[in-house]
């Protein structure tokens, strides 16, 4: 969505708007944004629909209750159902077939019908290998490049787009087998004669895994490679991802799943133009907005603006595992995502309802931190320094890895 918003602002400036933000808000806010890719994977395929929002807004506006279907040249129709707001999933699993044309049709609740051009894929290309090497990037930063090699003997796979999902292991550096259990908390004791808060607090053993977790993040950038004009239709040492050596995601174990899509020339051109808009350092770009014309249009209302591209592509994928010590055998591990220094504070605070309170010179109480889910138990505090309580604590991310990821080991994970 962010990329489409950048396009909208760029369009407005290029068109010579006197008041670009107001014009953009009024004219483009209702544009339908379509994200749809059909591949040769056997699965339930997905279409995401939303409405373009004002540039100054960041909340997505999902398009609800639309009718979404896919038609192919073999007279098959695949119906989609809304699984969550704005996300439509095919009712059955299926895979796009090589050489068969597919058309996406969408009808929104206002009666507007949107239809794509017929799209197909004509070639397939397998990823031969993905591998990682320690190198320095163009900015002089030391890190790990993840490369992909692929080859198509038919000579037809000229354009490629890449996506990746990276998963990394997290170990909470200040984990303790003990944890706070706060119950019956009442921060607003109305008894002015005794302005103490009401609560029950126990130190208990943790009942779930909170020391080791895993986090998965999908790529957000448009990553493309072209073999057009080359003597062979192969991609070699294409840099899919660069990870700085100082990034904590490398610390324990890291995995990346790389997907390679074989694109049509039109799809490649569309995504390339979209990337040019999104990576522009200024909205006063000279790129013409016509370059971002997609392959979807409103069939019964030419005034309806639609943004997006319906892509049909073959896809292949490979996964790679490595860790920090594979490339940095002697260097210190990267710093954790935050500075984990144990600290203490008063256990309790004065009742929020106590009108005589004029301020508290001490930091937030431990009870308040527990109630917000912001801290994690570390140890008993033996210090008697002013403004300290009976326990030392750490920020939750330092003692509870579920603040940064999931404690469920992924099915694909390998140590």
GROMACS .gro file of C-alpha atoms in nm:
model
  415
    1UNK     CA    1   0.000   0.000   0.000
    2UNK     CA    2   0.279   0.243   0.078
    3UNK     CA    3   0.413   0.207  -0.275
    4UNK     CA    4   0.075   0.290  -0.424
    5UNK     CA    5   0.046   0.596  -0.202
    6UNK     CA    6   0.383   0.720  -0.326
    7UNK     CA    7   0.256   0.676  -0.681
    8UNK     CA    8  -0.053   0.880  -0.600
    9UNK     CA    9   0.146   1.172  -0.464
   10UNK     CA   10   0.390   1.155  -0.758
   11UNK     CA   11   0.095   1.156  -1.001
   12UNK     CA   12  -0.049   1.461  -0.832
   13UNK     CA   13   0.269   1.666  -0.852
   14UNK     CA   14   0.336   1.567  -1.211
   15UNK     CA   15  -0.017   1.671  -1.304
   16UNK     CA   16   0.053   2.022  -1.177
   17UNK     CA   17  -0.179   2.030  -0.875
   18UNK     CA   18  -0.190   2.368  -0.704
   19UNK     CA   19  -0.268   2.212  -0.368
   20UNK     CA   20  -0.132   1.859  -0.409
   21UNK     CA   21  -0.232   1.710  -0.075
   22UNK     CA   22  -0.594   1.827  -0.096
   23UNK     CA   23  -0.624   1.716  -0.460
   24UNK     CA   24  -0.474   1.379  -0.386
   25UNK     CA   25  -0.705   1.324  -0.091
   26UNK     CA   26  -1.022   1.406  -0.280
   27UNK     CA   27  -0.939   1.244  -0.614
   28UNK     CA   28  -0.752   0.922  -0.531
   29UNK     CA   29  -0.883   0.824  -0.189
   30UNK     CA   30  -1.147   0.593  -0.337
   31UNK     CA   31  -0.918   0.409  -0.581
   32UNK     CA   32  -0.939   0.030  -0.557
   33UNK     CA   33  -0.601  -0.131  -0.489
   34UNK     CA   34  -0.567  -0.492  -0.605
   35UNK     CA   35  -0.285  -0.728  -0.505
   36UNK     CA   36  -0.315  -1.056  -0.694
   37UNK     CA   37  -0.061  -1.313  -0.812
   38UNK     CA   38  -0.150  -1.654  -0.950
   39UNK     CA   39   0.124  -1.917  -0.961
   40UNK     CA   40   0.178  -2.280  -1.054
   41UNK     CA   41   0.175  -2.378  -0.687
   42UNK     CA   42  -0.106  -2.608  -0.575
   43UNK     CA   43  -0.264  -2.402  -0.300
   44UNK     CA   44  -0.553  -2.174  -0.212
   45UNK     CA   45  -0.460  -1.853  -0.391
   46UNK     CA   46  -0.518  -1.508  -0.245
   47UNK     CA   47  -0.642  -1.169  -0.364
   48UNK     CA   48  -0.613  -0.862  -0.141
   49UNK     CA   49  -0.842  -0.564  -0.198
   50UNK     CA   50  -0.825  -0.224  -0.032
   51UNK     CA   51  -0.904   0.138  -0.092
   52UNK     CA   52  -0.626   0.393  -0.137
   53UNK     CA   53  -0.613   0.622   0.166
   54UNK     CA   54  -0.484   0.973   0.204
   55UNK     CA   55  -0.105   1.003   0.198
   56UNK     CA   56  -0.104   1.140   0.554
   57UNK     CA   57  -0.299   0.838   0.680
   58UNK     CA   58  -0.142   0.501   0.756
   59UNK     CA   59  -0.446   0.284   0.829
   60UNK     CA   60  -0.534   0.042   0.554
   61UNK     CA   61  -0.892   0.052   0.423
   62UNK     CA   62  -0.985  -0.308   0.330
   63UNK     CA   63  -1.250  -0.356   0.061
   64UNK     CA   64  -1.522  -0.570   0.218
   65UNK     CA   65  -1.788  -0.800   0.073
   66UNK     CA   66  -1.665  -0.803  -0.285
   67UNK     CA   67  -1.731  -1.090  -0.528
   68UNK     CA   68  -1.400  -1.228  -0.652
   69UNK     CA   69  -1.358  -1.501  -0.909
   70UNK     CA   70  -1.099  -1.630  -1.154
   71UNK     CA   71  -1.183  -1.761  -1.499
   72UNK     CA   72  -0.960  -1.963  -1.729
   73UNK     CA   73  -0.968  -2.049  -2.099
   74UNK     CA   74  -1.077  -2.404  -2.017
   75UNK     CA   75  -1.414  -2.268  -1.895
   76UNK     CA   76  -1.326  -2.321  -1.529
   77UNK     CA   77  -1.433  -2.069  -1.266
   78UNK     CA   78  -1.262  -2.043  -0.928
   79UNK     CA   79  -1.461  -1.864  -0.659
   80UNK     CA   80  -1.296  -1.673  -0.374
   81UNK     CA   81  -1.432  -1.607  -0.024
   82UNK     CA   82  -1.338  -1.331   0.220
   83UNK     CA   83  -1.127  -1.491   0.494
   84UNK     CA   84  -1.056  -1.164   0.675
   85UNK     CA   85  -1.136  -0.800   0.592
   86UNK     CA   86  -1.012  -0.732   0.240
   87UNK     CA   87  -0.845  -1.073   0.194
   88UNK     CA   88  -1.010  -1.320  -0.042
   89UNK     CA   89  -0.897  -1.683  -0.066
   90UNK     CA   90  -0.994  -1.938  -0.331
   91UNK     CA   91  -1.245  -2.193  -0.210
   92UNK     CA   92  -1.038  -2.478  -0.354
   93UNK     CA   93  -0.672  -2.553  -0.407
   94UNK     CA   94  -0.547  -2.535  -0.763
   95UNK     CA   95  -0.240  -2.443  -0.968
   96UNK     CA   96  -0.207  -2.225  -1.276
   97UNK     CA   97  -0.126  -2.430  -1.585
   98UNK     CA   98   0.144  -2.338  -1.836
   99UNK     CA   99   0.005  -2.173  -2.149
  100UNK     CA  100  -0.350  -2.135  -2.012
  101UNK     CA  101  -0.495  -1.783  -1.993
  102UNK     CA  102  -0.655  -1.654  -1.671
  103UNK     CA  103  -0.876  -1.353  -1.607
  104UNK     CA  104  -0.949  -1.194  -1.269
  105UNK     CA  105  -1.300  -1.053  -1.218
  106UNK     CA  106  -1.409  -0.847  -0.916
  107UNK     CA  107  -1.744  -0.688  -0.837
  108UNK     CA  108  -1.759  -0.445  -0.545
  109UNK     CA  109  -2.065  -0.365  -0.336
  110UNK     CA  110  -2.132  -0.046  -0.535
  111UNK     CA  111  -2.187  -0.258  -0.847
  112UNK     CA  112  -1.858  -0.173  -1.017
  113UNK     CA  113  -1.706  -0.462  -1.211
  114UNK     CA  114  -1.328  -0.477  -1.249
  115UNK     CA  115  -1.169  -0.716  -1.497
  116UNK     CA  116  -0.808  -0.792  -1.583
  117UNK     CA  117  -0.656  -0.867  -1.918
  118UNK     CA  118  -0.605  -1.237  -1.984
  119UNK     CA  119  -0.265  -1.339  -1.846
  120UNK     CA  120  -0.063  -1.660  -1.870
  121UNK     CA  121   0.287  -1.794  -1.811
  122UNK     CA  122   0.482  -1.963  -2.089
  123UNK     CA  123   0.804  -2.075  -1.920
  124UNK     CA  124   0.944  -2.215  -1.599
  125UNK     CA  125   1.283  -2.169  -1.438
  126UNK     CA  126   1.415  -2.352  -1.135
  127UNK     CA  127   1.639  -2.197  -0.875
  128UNK     CA  128   1.953  -2.407  -0.897
  129UNK     CA  129   2.116  -2.281  -0.581
  130UNK     CA  130   2.104  -2.014  -0.316
  131UNK     CA  131   2.414  -1.946  -0.109
  132UNK     CA  132   2.559  -1.689   0.129
  133UNK     CA  133   2.895  -1.513   0.122
  134UNK     CA  134   3.057  -1.259   0.350
  135UNK     CA  135   3.136  -0.942   0.155
  136UNK     CA  136   3.133  -0.564   0.172
  137UNK     CA  137   2.849  -0.377   0.003
  138UNK     CA  138   2.875  -0.060  -0.204
  139UNK     CA  139   2.845   0.151   0.111
  140UNK     CA  140   3.149  -0.017   0.265
  141UNK     CA  141   2.941  -0.216   0.514
  142UNK     CA  142   3.055  -0.565   0.607
  143UNK     CA  143   2.785  -0.831   0.597
  144UNK     CA  144   2.631  -1.135   0.433
  145UNK     CA  145   2.501  -1.144   0.077
  146UNK     CA  146   2.246  -1.411  -0.016
  147UNK     CA  147   2.279  -1.500  -0.386
  148UNK     CA  148   2.057  -1.698  -0.624
  149UNK     CA  149   2.148  -1.893  -0.939
  150UNK     CA  150   1.891  -2.018  -1.190
  151UNK     CA  151   1.882  -2.145  -1.547
  152UNK     CA  152   1.616  -2.219  -1.807
  153UNK     CA  153   1.728  -2.446  -2.092
  154UNK     CA  154   1.429  -2.342  -2.304
  155UNK     CA  155   1.565  -1.988  -2.330
  156UNK     CA  156   1.226  -1.830  -2.256
  157UNK     CA  157   1.265  -1.720  -1.893
  158UNK     CA  158   1.398  -1.367  -1.932
  159UNK     CA  159   1.243  -1.180  -1.643
  160UNK     CA  160   1.247  -1.274  -1.277
  161UNK     CA  161   1.106  -1.131  -0.956
  162UNK     CA  162   1.222  -1.244  -0.613
  163UNK     CA  163   1.059  -1.253  -0.272
  164UNK     CA  164   1.193  -1.396   0.049
  165UNK     CA  165   1.088  -1.491   0.399
  166UNK     CA  166   1.357  -1.483   0.664
  167UNK     CA  167   1.328  -1.662   0.995
  168UNK     CA  168   1.570  -1.614   1.279
  169UNK     CA  169   1.619  -1.762   1.622
  170UNK     CA  170   1.592  -1.537   1.929
  171UNK     CA  171   1.728  -1.622   2.275
  172UNK     CA  172   1.627  -1.381   2.550
  173UNK     CA  173   1.958  -1.275   2.714
  174UNK     CA  174   1.808  -1.207   3.060
  175UNK     CA  175   1.564  -1.494   3.080
  176UNK     CA  176   1.472  -1.626   3.425
  177UNK     CA  177   1.273  -1.941   3.505
  178UNK     CA  178   1.063  -1.723   3.738
  179UNK     CA  179   0.801  -1.465   3.644
  180UNK     CA  180   0.561  -1.215   3.800
  181UNK     CA  181   0.195  -1.308   3.834
  182UNK     CA  182  -0.012  -0.997   3.906
  183UNK     CA  183  -0.382  -1.042   3.984
  184UNK     CA  184  -0.671  -0.844   4.135
  185UNK     CA  185  -0.496  -0.521   4.042
  186UNK     CA  186  -0.689  -0.204   4.121
  187UNK     CA  187  -0.481   0.108   4.051
  188UNK     CA  188  -0.755   0.344   4.167
  189UNK     CA  189  -0.827   0.268   4.532
  190UNK     CA  190  -1.092   0.527   4.629
  191UNK     CA  191  -1.011   0.500   5.001
  192UNK     CA  192  -0.846   0.838   5.057
  193UNK     CA  193  -0.754   0.741   5.413
  194UNK     CA  194  -0.536   0.460   5.281
  195UNK     CA  195  -0.420   0.554   4.930
  196UNK     CA  196  -0.240   0.228   4.860
  197UNK     CA  197  -0.324   0.028   4.549
  198UNK     CA  198  -0.491  -0.311   4.567
  199UNK     CA  199  -0.325  -0.616   4.411
  200UNK     CA  200  -0.200  -0.970   4.462
  201UNK     CA  201   0.150  -1.055   4.346
  202UNK     CA  202   0.329  -1.389   4.330
  203UNK     CA  203   0.663  -1.500   4.192
  204UNK     CA  204   0.588  -1.819   3.999
  205UNK     CA  205   0.767  -2.054   3.763
  206UNK     CA  206   0.710  -1.984   3.395
  207UNK     CA  207   0.458  -2.219   3.240
  208UNK     CA  208   0.548  -2.164   2.873
  209UNK     CA  209   0.861  -2.136   2.662
  210UNK     CA  210   0.983  -1.776   2.677
  211UNK     CA  211   1.359  -1.818   2.642
  212UNK     CA  212   1.388  -1.931   2.278
  213UNK     CA  213   1.165  -1.799   2.001
  214UNK     CA  214   1.153  -1.758   1.623
  215UNK     CA  215   1.046  -1.463   1.413
  216UNK     CA  216   0.955  -1.466   1.044
  217UNK     CA  217   0.960  -1.153   0.830
  218UNK     CA  218   0.862  -1.125   0.463
  219UNK     CA  219   1.046  -0.906   0.214
  220UNK     CA  220   0.890  -0.571   0.132
  221UNK     CA  221   1.106  -0.447  -0.155
  222UNK     CA  222   1.060  -0.515  -0.526
  223UNK     CA  223   1.354  -0.736  -0.630
  224UNK     CA  224   1.392  -0.812  -1.001
  225UNK     CA  225   1.649  -0.951  -1.243
  226UNK     CA  226   1.653  -0.956  -1.623
  227UNK     CA  227   1.832  -1.187  -1.864
  228UNK     CA  228   1.704  -0.999  -2.170
  229UNK     CA  229   1.985  -0.933  -2.418
  230UNK     CA  230   2.214  -1.196  -2.265
  231UNK     CA  231   2.348  -1.494  -2.460
  232UNK     CA  232   2.203  -1.739  -2.204
  233UNK     CA  233   1.881  -1.723  -2.005
  234UNK     CA  234   2.042  -1.776  -1.672
  235UNK     CA  235   2.078  -1.573  -1.356
  236UNK     CA  236   2.406  -1.606  -1.166
  237UNK     CA  237   2.508  -1.455  -0.834
  238UNK     CA  238   2.200  -1.239  -0.815
  239UNK     CA  239   2.198  -1.061  -0.475
  240UNK     CA  240   1.857  -1.126  -0.322
  241UNK     CA  241   1.938  -1.004   0.029
  242UNK     CA  242   2.216  -0.823   0.216
  243UNK     CA  243   2.234  -0.850   0.596
  244UNK     CA  244   2.479  -0.631   0.787
  245UNK     CA  245   2.712  -0.833   1.008
  246UNK     CA  246   2.599  -0.622   1.303
  247UNK     CA  247   2.234  -0.727   1.268
  248UNK     CA  248   2.121  -0.932   1.568
  249UNK     CA  249   1.903  -1.156   1.349
  250UNK     CA  250   2.222  -1.344   1.253
  251UNK     CA  251   2.326  -1.413   1.612
  252UNK     CA  252   2.202  -1.766   1.675
  253UNK     CA  253   2.060  -1.918   1.356
  254UNK     CA  254   1.911  -1.771   1.043
  255UNK     CA  255   1.709  -1.916   0.756
  256UNK     CA  256   1.589  -1.759   0.433
  257UNK     CA  257   1.332  -1.896   0.189
  258UNK     CA  258   1.383  -1.745  -0.157
  259UNK     CA  259   1.106  -1.751  -0.417
  260UNK     CA  260   1.172  -1.681  -0.784
  261UNK     CA  261   0.884  -1.580  -1.013
  262UNK     CA  262   0.922  -1.596  -1.392
  263UNK     CA  263   0.750  -1.284  -1.521
  264UNK     CA  264   0.614  -1.159  -1.850
  265UNK     CA  265   0.778  -0.853  -2.004
  266UNK     CA  266   0.472  -0.643  -1.913
  267UNK     CA  267   0.475  -0.755  -1.551
  268UNK     CA  268   0.848  -0.687  -1.526
  269UNK     CA  269   0.800  -0.337  -1.667
  270UNK     CA  270   0.512  -0.265  -1.429
  271UNK     CA  271   0.702  -0.368  -1.117
  272UNK     CA  272   1.012  -0.185  -1.236
  273UNK     CA  273   0.814   0.136  -1.276
  274UNK     CA  274   0.652   0.085  -0.937
  275UNK     CA  275   0.994   0.044  -0.779
  276UNK     CA  276   1.117   0.361  -0.949
  277UNK     CA  277   0.832   0.555  -0.794
  278UNK     CA  278   0.873   0.406  -0.447
  279UNK     CA  279   1.250   0.455  -0.437
  280UNK     CA  280   1.246   0.810  -0.574
  281UNK     CA  281   1.417   1.058  -0.339
  282UNK     CA  282   1.170   1.328  -0.436
  283UNK     CA  283   0.803   1.339  -0.527
  284UNK     CA  284   0.898   1.594  -0.796
  285UNK     CA  285   0.992   1.303  -1.021
  286UNK     CA  286   0.988   1.325  -1.397
  287UNK     CA  287   0.870   0.965  -1.436
  288UNK     CA  288   0.545   0.966  -1.630
  289UNK     CA  289   0.243   0.824  -1.444
  290UNK     CA  290   0.137   0.632  -1.754
  291UNK     CA  291   0.421   0.388  -1.685
  292UNK     CA  292   0.222   0.256  -1.389
  293UNK     CA  293  -0.086   0.164  -1.588
  294UNK     CA  294  -0.176  -0.188  -1.481
  295UNK     CA  295  -0.373  -0.461  -1.654
  296UNK     CA  296  -0.699  -0.418  -1.458
  297UNK     CA  297  -0.978  -0.173  -1.539
  298UNK     CA  298  -1.334  -0.093  -1.436
  299UNK     CA  299  -1.552  -0.256  -1.698
  300UNK     CA  300  -1.871  -0.053  -1.650
  301UNK     CA  301  -1.735   0.279  -1.524
  302UNK     CA  302  -1.429   0.429  -1.692
  303UNK     CA  303  -1.407   0.697  -1.422
  304UNK     CA  304  -1.325   0.442  -1.151
  305UNK     CA  305  -0.952   0.437  -1.075
  306UNK     CA  306  -0.787   0.103  -1.002
  307UNK     CA  307  -0.428   0.040  -0.898
  308UNK     CA  308  -0.253  -0.293  -0.920
  309UNK     CA  309  -0.145  -0.571  -1.152
  310UNK     CA  310  -0.278  -0.924  -1.192
  311UNK     CA  311   0.026  -1.145  -1.243
  312UNK     CA  312   0.037  -1.508  -1.355
  313UNK     CA  313   0.381  -1.661  -1.306
  314UNK     CA  314   0.566  -1.984  -1.247
  315UNK     CA  315   0.757  -2.000  -0.919
  316UNK     CA  316   1.035  -2.204  -0.765
  317UNK     CA  317   1.187  -2.179  -0.420
  318UNK     CA  318   1.480  -2.291  -0.207
  319UNK     CA  319   1.572  -2.250   0.159
  320UNK     CA  320   1.910  -2.180   0.317
  321UNK     CA  321   2.030  -2.199   0.680
  322UNK     CA  322   2.338  -2.042   0.835
  323UNK     CA  323   2.455  -1.873   1.153
  324UNK     CA  324   2.684  -1.593   1.264
  325UNK     CA  325   2.975  -1.824   1.347
  326UNK     CA  326   2.972  -1.966   0.993
  327UNK     CA  327   3.111  -1.633   0.872
  328UNK     CA  328   3.244  -1.464   1.187
  329UNK     CA  329   3.427  -1.737   1.380
  330UNK     CA  330   3.615  -1.502   1.612
  331UNK     CA  331   3.421  -1.174   1.620
  332UNK     CA  332   3.187  -1.082   1.907
  333UNK     CA  333   2.819  -1.152   1.851
  334UNK     CA  334   2.599  -0.863   1.731
  335UNK     CA  335   2.439  -0.649   1.999
  336UNK     CA  336   2.090  -0.750   2.105
  337UNK     CA  337   1.796  -0.557   1.967
  338UNK     CA  338   1.792  -0.342   2.280
  339UNK     CA  339   2.018  -0.259   2.574
  340UNK     CA  340   1.933  -0.515   2.841
  341UNK     CA  341   2.042  -0.372   3.175
  342UNK     CA  342   1.860  -0.494   3.490
  343UNK     CA  343   1.705  -0.216   3.696
  344UNK     CA  344   1.471  -0.167   3.988
  345UNK     CA  345   1.195   0.069   4.097
  346UNK     CA  346   0.949   0.101   4.385
  347UNK     CA  347   0.710  -0.191   4.394
  348UNK     CA  348   0.392   0.010   4.446
  349UNK     CA  349   0.249   0.345   4.346
  350UNK     CA  350  -0.004   0.577   4.510
  351UNK     CA  351  -0.365   0.520   4.411
  352UNK     CA  352  -0.458   0.704   4.091
  353UNK     CA  353  -0.771   0.826   4.272
  354UNK     CA  354  -0.584   0.987   4.556
  355UNK     CA  355  -0.646   1.358   4.502
  356UNK     CA  356  -0.375   1.464   4.744
  357UNK     CA  357  -0.099   1.322   4.523
  358UNK     CA  358   0.127   1.599   4.394
  359UNK     CA  359   0.372   1.394   4.196
  360UNK     CA  360   0.616   1.108   4.237
  361UNK     CA  361   0.992   1.172   4.214
  362UNK     CA  362   1.059   0.801   4.156
  363UNK     CA  363   1.022   0.620   3.821
  364UNK     CA  364   0.722   0.412   3.723
  365UNK     CA  365   0.651   0.146   3.984
  366UNK     CA  366   0.711  -0.222   3.916
  367UNK     CA  367   0.338  -0.288   3.951
  368UNK     CA  368   0.265  -0.037   3.675
  369UNK     CA  369   0.528  -0.197   3.453
  370UNK     CA  370   0.380  -0.542   3.517
  371UNK     CA  371   0.030  -0.418   3.437
  372UNK     CA  372   0.153  -0.279   3.104
  373UNK     CA  373   0.335  -0.601   3.020
  374UNK     CA  374   0.653  -0.399   2.979
  375UNK     CA  375   0.891  -0.572   3.221
  376UNK     CA  376   1.011  -0.919   3.303
  377UNK     CA  377   1.130  -1.065   3.634
  378UNK     CA  378   1.507  -1.094   3.670
  379UNK     CA  379   1.610  -1.142   4.034
  380UNK     CA  380   1.563  -1.044   4.397
  381UNK     CA  381   1.704  -0.698   4.473
  382UNK     CA  382   1.931  -0.673   4.777
  383UNK     CA  383   2.007  -0.305   4.733
  384UNK     CA  384   1.857  -0.040   4.963
  385UNK     CA  385   1.914   0.254   4.729
  386UNK     CA  386   1.634   0.511   4.726
  387UNK     CA  387   1.360   0.454   4.469
  388UNK     CA  388   1.439   0.085   4.436
  389UNK     CA  389   1.213  -0.204   4.518
  390UNK     CA  390   1.246  -0.568   4.622
  391UNK     CA  391   1.305  -0.700   4.268
  392UNK     CA  392   1.530  -0.627   3.972
  393UNK     CA  393   1.366  -0.643   3.633
  394UNK     CA  394   1.447  -0.604   3.264
  395UNK     CA  395   1.251  -0.479   2.968
  396UNK     CA  396   1.016  -0.756   2.856
  397UNK     CA  397   1.207  -0.812   2.529
  398UNK     CA  398   1.518  -0.898   2.733
  399UNK     CA  399   1.356  -1.162   2.950
  400UNK     CA  400   1.064  -1.289   2.743
  401UNK     CA  401   1.134  -1.374   2.379
  402UNK     CA  402   0.763  -1.387   2.292
  403UNK     CA  403   0.777  -1.006   2.285
  404UNK     CA  404   0.979  -1.045   1.962
  405UNK     CA  405   0.863  -1.371   1.810
  406UNK     CA  406   0.679  -1.700   1.848
  407UNK     CA  407   0.777  -1.978   2.087
  408UNK     CA  408   0.657  -2.238   1.837
  409UNK     CA  409   0.941  -2.402   1.645
  410UNK     CA  410   0.870  -2.374   1.268
  411UNK     CA  411   0.807  -2.703   1.091
  412UNK     CA  412   1.097  -2.643   0.852
  413UNK     CA  413   1.351  -2.550   1.119
  414UNK     CA  414   1.688  -2.727   1.126
  415UNK     CA  415   1.965  -2.685   1.381
   0.00000   0.00000   0.00000
